Short mmCIF file of C-alpha atoms in Angstrom, two decimals:
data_model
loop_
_atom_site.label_atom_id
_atom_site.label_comp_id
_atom_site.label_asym_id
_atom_site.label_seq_id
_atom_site.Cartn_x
_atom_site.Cartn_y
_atom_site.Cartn_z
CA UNK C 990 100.66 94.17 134.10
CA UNK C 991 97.08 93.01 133.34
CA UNK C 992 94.97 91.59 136.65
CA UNK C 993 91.53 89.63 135.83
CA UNK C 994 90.00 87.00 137.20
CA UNK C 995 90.08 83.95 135.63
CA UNK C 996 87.67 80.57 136.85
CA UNK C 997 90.65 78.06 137.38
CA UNK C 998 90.06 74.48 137.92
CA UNK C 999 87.98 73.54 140.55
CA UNK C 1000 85.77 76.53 140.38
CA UNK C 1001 88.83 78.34 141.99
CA UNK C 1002 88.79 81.53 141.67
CA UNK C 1003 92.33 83.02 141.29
CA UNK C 1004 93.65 86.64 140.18
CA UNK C 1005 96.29 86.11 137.47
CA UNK C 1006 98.85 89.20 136.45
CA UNK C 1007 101.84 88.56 133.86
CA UNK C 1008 105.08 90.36 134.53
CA UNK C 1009 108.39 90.34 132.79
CA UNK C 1010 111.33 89.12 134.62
CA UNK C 1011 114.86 88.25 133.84
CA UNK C 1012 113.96 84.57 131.94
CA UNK C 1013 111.04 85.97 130.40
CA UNK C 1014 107.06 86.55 131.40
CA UNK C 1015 105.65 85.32 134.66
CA UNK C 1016 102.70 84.69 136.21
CA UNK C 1017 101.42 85.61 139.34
CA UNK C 1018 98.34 83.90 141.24
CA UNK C 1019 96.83 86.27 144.31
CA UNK C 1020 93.71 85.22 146.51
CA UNK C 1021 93.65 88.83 147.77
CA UNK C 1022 95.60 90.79 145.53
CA UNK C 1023 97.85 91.59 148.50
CA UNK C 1024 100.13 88.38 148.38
CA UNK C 1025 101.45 86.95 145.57
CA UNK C 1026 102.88 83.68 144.31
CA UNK C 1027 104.42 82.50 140.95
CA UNK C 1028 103.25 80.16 139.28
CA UNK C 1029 104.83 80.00 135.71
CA UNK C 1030 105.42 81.77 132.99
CA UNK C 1031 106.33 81.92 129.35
CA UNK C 1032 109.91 82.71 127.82
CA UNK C 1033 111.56 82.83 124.31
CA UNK C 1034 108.97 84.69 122.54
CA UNK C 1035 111.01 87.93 121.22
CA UNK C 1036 109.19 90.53 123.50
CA UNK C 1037 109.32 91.18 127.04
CA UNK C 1038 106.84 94.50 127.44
CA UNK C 1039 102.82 94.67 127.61
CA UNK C 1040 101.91 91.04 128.01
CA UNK C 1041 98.56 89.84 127.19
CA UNK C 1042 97.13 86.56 128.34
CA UNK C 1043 93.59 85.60 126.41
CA UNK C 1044 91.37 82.05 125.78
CA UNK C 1045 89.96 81.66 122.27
CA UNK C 1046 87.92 79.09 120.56
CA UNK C 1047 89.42 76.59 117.95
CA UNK C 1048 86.91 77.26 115.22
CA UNK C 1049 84.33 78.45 116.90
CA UNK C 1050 84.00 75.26 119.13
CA UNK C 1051 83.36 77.06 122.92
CA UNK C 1052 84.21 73.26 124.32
CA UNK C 1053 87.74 73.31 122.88
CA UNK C 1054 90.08 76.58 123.51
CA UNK C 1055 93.60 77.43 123.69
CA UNK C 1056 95.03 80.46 125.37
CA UNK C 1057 96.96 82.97 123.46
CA UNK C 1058 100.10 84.34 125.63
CA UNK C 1059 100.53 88.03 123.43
CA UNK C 1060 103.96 90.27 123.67
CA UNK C 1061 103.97 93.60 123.02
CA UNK C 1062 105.67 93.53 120.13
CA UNK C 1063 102.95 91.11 117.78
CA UNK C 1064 104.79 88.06 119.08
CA UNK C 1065 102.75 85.09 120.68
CA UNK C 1066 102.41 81.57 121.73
CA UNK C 1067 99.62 79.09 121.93
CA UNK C 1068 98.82 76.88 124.71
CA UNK C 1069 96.79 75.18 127.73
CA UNK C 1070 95.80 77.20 130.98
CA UNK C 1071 94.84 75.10 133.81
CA UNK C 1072 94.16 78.28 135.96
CA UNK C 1073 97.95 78.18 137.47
CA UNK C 1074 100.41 77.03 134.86
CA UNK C 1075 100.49 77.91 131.26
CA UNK C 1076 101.62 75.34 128.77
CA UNK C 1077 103.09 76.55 125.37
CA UNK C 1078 101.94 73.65 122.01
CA UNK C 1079 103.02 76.13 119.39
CA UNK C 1080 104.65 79.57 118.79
CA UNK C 1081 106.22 81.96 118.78
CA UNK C 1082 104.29 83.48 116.33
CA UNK C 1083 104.86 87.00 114.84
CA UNK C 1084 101.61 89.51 114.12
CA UNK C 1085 103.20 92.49 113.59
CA UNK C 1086 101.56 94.61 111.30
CA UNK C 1087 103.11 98.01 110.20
CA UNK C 1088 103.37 100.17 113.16
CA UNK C 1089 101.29 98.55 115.46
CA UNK C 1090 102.40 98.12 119.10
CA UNK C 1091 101.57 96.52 122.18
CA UNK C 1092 98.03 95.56 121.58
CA UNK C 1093 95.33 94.93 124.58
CA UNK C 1094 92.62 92.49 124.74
CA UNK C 1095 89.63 94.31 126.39
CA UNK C 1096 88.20 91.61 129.12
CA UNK C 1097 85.22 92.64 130.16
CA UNK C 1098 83.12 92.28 127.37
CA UNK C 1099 79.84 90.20 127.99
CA UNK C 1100 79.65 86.91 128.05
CA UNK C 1101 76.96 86.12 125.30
CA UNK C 1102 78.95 88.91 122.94
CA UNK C 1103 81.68 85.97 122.13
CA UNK C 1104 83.90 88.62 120.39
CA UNK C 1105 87.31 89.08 121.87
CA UNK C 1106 88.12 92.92 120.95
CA UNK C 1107 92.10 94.21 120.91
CA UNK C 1108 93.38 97.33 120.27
CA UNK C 1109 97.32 98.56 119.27
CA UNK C 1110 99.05 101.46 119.75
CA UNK C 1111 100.01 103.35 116.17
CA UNK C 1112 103.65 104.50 116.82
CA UNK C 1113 106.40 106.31 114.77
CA UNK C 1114 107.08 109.20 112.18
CA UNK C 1115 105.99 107.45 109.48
CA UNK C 1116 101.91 109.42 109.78
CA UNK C 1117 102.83 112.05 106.78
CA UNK C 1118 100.81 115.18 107.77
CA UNK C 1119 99.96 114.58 111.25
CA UNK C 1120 101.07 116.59 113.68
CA UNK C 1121 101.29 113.72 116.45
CA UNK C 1122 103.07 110.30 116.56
CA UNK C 1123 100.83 108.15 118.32
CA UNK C 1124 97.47 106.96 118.32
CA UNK C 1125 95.00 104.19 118.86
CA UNK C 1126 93.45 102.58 115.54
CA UNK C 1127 90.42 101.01 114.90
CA UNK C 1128 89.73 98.11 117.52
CA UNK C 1129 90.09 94.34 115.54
CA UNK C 1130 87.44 91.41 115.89
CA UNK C 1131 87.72 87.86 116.19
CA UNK C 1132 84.02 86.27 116.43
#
């Protein structure tokens, strides 16, 4: 589960969290990070482990941005975010690239920086030579 705060409409200020339940990923809305509500969630996208939930800019254009709901397993769908309620336009998508797993945005990066940074997991027995199985790779960029 990944908690950050997120400016919702209104100037609201809301803690959001995504979980995986039976129907697929929720999410979960806390002024205190004591009580929590539901207030949607995503399902169908062909992962159910270490959700991601991240706003990006259509080509560059800070005014217009859709929010990228991420799965573990490289699978994804694009959307709106009004700060409760997430609404899927397109996906799922699949990003899976060799033996990459459940990839993390990091979301604390400054403001003026614009980059959103994630990093995967490197899994498996297929890293001739090494005498471990997993392992974090280089971080990937989007400007």
């Amino acid at each position: 589960m990944k908690t950050r705060r997120i400016r919702a409409i209104q100037q609201w200020a809301l803690d959001y969290g995504a979980l995986f339940v039976r129907s697929g990923l929720c999410l979960l809305a806390s002024e205190d990070l004591i009580h929590w509500e539901r207030t949607g969630g995503v399902s169908h996208i062909g992962c159910v482990e270490c959700p991601d939930m991240f706003e990006l800019p259509v080509d560059g254009n800070q005014e217009n941005t859709r929010w990228v709901f991420w799965g573990g397993s490289g699978n994804h769908v694009i959307g709106t975010f009004d700060g409760r309620t997430f609404t899927r336009e397109s996906g799922p998508f699949s990003t899976h690239v060799g033996n990459e797993y459940a990839a993390q945005t990091f979301s604390d990066i400054p403001e003026q920086d614009g980059r959103r940074i994630q990093l995967a997991n490197l899994y498996g027995d297929v890293l001739p030579g090494m005498f471990f199985k997993n392992h974090s790779p280089f971080p990937a960029f989007s400007p």
